[in-house]
């Protein structure tokens, strides 16, 4: 039982660890060796913390021996490099934070440590989570484990690739406009974006504060539920975190979906949807129906404005959130003969092109004379989009849609065309604007062998239903069992 | 042409909360640089603010004390600008929906009472402090002050003279101290004042172009800066020139204001609601509790001093113009229950001494109890009124008890008729001419005899008794 421990999910590994049939040290060593040997070709990791991981694994082993383990004790994980880790370099894939070693832990990291998880290291992403392909990383892109020529999705591309390539047992990412669900879809793994406020944002480096949310990327649905059990809940250090009880997300997993009303929004199946994606998702809908779900047609009429609204609200918040990187206190500092020159050099050299573009867009959207036309208007349309979902959820308990309009595109294909790139998030952005949860589960492959995902979105705090439905779908299919050949 | 000045003030008051507005760091003034900081007030990536309820409570007290309308829901906004003392690149403040609006404060200036409108009171965080090296072209930043809670109190442009502006500012400071929510220390910057001032021809209704004045850290400087600015703007207008809208810094050494930045350099702060904080909701019940718990404020206290102690309005106003002084008065009256006499002593002797020493009542070395005892000694006839002033000076210098000083220096009034009579006889014998004058009807020389006796007894003779003795001996 010592072969390929790296390929296991949490749900498969935890019982072996609990029965002490395998040791967390052994699993950790296997993964470190595998990363060392194979990540050169994918570049999922930005920082591998071998010493830290080994120490945590030893602690976990002791804890398992004392019978004080949790289901996450000894589980080696990869963390998106936007999550603050005490004593472990956190770069946000940006030059400006290249050598930043935080003096504190994000709440989710502290919770995982407390549960006994092992941190293998920090994984790649689009700089400051701005992007859909991980090509905006200042340290080079991550490759899709299913096809090295393709993007892994983004911004949590490193997380998704590391899970798909068995470079970790599970991972955490963050999702501002689809950054967990879209890469999960492109890498053929499970990705859950919880309700806004369900998971504390404390220690998540902010991109767009009113949209950002941390969530798991995992090999199977049950693992996502396990991780959510650990990281969800109110945090007094995050004023926007919800003070709502955390249910046991494992509880509903076996219940099936007989009679569950699933809405199919017609706006998500129009022109521009890749036929292979369309076919796979239609197939998935049939599977859900076959499992007893009742499909109902719903309408989300303001969906067409989602991308535009997102690129006003998100960039406005980003322009302010990223003002702190000024070369004064930490991180990269450019040279200048005076303060203004130093600011200019720091931010021009420290940030990549996409980050600079979004800061400029956001600065413009908030400027005197433009605020009402852009930021305020954007906030108003956002309320309409939220209203669409409220109306839809009067008729159903979840809606099913594609995650991304196409399978993973090729590296470099959209780099010079930001507008097309922005449109790849068209199906995921609405959930962030509305603050509702969404999950991506594997539902097929393209002819060229690239994964396709199904998205389920639910009402606020509807994670349990989403996990229940996704689990039922997963049990009825075997897409999640396929592994890429590295 | 006659011009009228239009003045409005923006007052920033640091609140006396134990911890900062969005984190748990201490707010103690004068701690070594960067020892009261954490990831939140340093604006580290990933950190988030959490509102200190005490800061809201303090701000609400000020809003209630100035009759503001309190918004049921107010919103924190980000004020975006770059400066090294601002670690996040934005200040968390309030913009569209402040905590409170539409209040007022009544002031007395030029013999009349005027009502000055308060536009708004909002909460915000303070910035850090830059320390410039004297030896190298290097600046350092101390972030201890970053995140200390501030309230900004914005007035309507309702003041017409520098005196009114100073009275308004003093009035606000007094209320802050009464409420115990700000230490009012202008030198340390816990209380700061910016002024907007413009001139317009008397009788004209629209405002002229204004200048914003900064860096006035005492009442005197506020007055001087406004006076200077009125002169400067008037000279420009009279010369047919235009006033430039700009920010000007008061230069204490030069006694003038100088341009800091013009209108074109004005920041576009790009305010927007802070997505890291939820709207502040003020429960009616909380507000009722706060209202019920407000201390007695200056106006009410002044009224009470008139009624309870029978003081004239002027005395009541002076005494309640400073909470510490009012408290001092009341403590003193407890020891010596003759309010008008206490008031006289405080207003004449005590305030003069404080003024000479340039000190506040808090620095007064004479306790109210000791002053009460001193007045009681005069009342009992143990010492004379004029000696009491000397004893008071001694009390101020040494902090000693009046009784001890009187005993130690042998200052007790001599009321022993036998001893005084012997001395009086000596005096009469030594001044036959004056005795003859008296007997010729020049009774005014009586003063001379008493004065001689006082000299002889080093001022300790009971003056009334001395009079009686001389009268008896001369008849």
mmCIF file of C-alpha atoms in Angstrom, chain B residues 16 18 56 72 82 106 129 137 141 155 159 162 179 204 253 293 297 343-344 391 438-439:
data_model
loop_
_atom_site.group_PDB
_atom_site.id
_atom_site.type_symbol
_atom_site.label_atom_id
_atom_site.label_comp_id
_atom_site.label_asym_id
_atom_site.label_seq_id
_atom_site.Cartn_x
_atom_site.Cartn_y
_atom_site.Cartn_z
ATOM 1 C CA UNK B 16 -9.412 58.545 23.848
ATOM 2 C CA UNK B 18 -7.705 52.413 24.586
ATOM 3 C CA UNK B 56 -18.492 54.814 17.519
ATOM 4 C CA UNK B 72 -29.419 55.236 11.464
ATOM 5 C CA UNK B 82 -0.481 58.138 -1.860
ATOM 6 C CA UNK B 106 -24.048 78.248 20.533
ATOM 7 C CA UNK B 129 3.956 60.476 11.311
ATOM 8 C CA UNK B 137 18.274 63.183 3.326
ATOM 9 C CA UNK B 141 7.731 56.695 9.280
ATOM 10 C CA UNK B 155 -18.878 73.492 10.623
ATOM 11 C CA UNK B 159 -18.418 82.496 11.536
ATOM 12 C CA UNK B 162 -11.545 85.296 14.041
ATOM 13 C CA UNK B 179 -17.424 64.177 27.480
ATOM 14 C CA UNK B 204 -23.255 90.536 -0.948
ATOM 15 C CA UNK B 253 7.766 81.949 13.079
ATOM 16 C CA UNK B 293 -25.545 58.723 30.247
ATOM 17 C CA UNK B 297 -22.519 69.874 29.542
ATOM 18 C CA UNK B 343 -15.496 82.296 42.590
ATOM 19 C CA UNK B 344 -13.790 85.647 43.223
ATOM 20 C CA UNK B 391 0.003 82.757 51.774
ATOM 21 C CA UNK B 438 -5.645 114.327 64.288
ATOM 22 C CA UNK B 439 -6.796 116.272 67.237
#
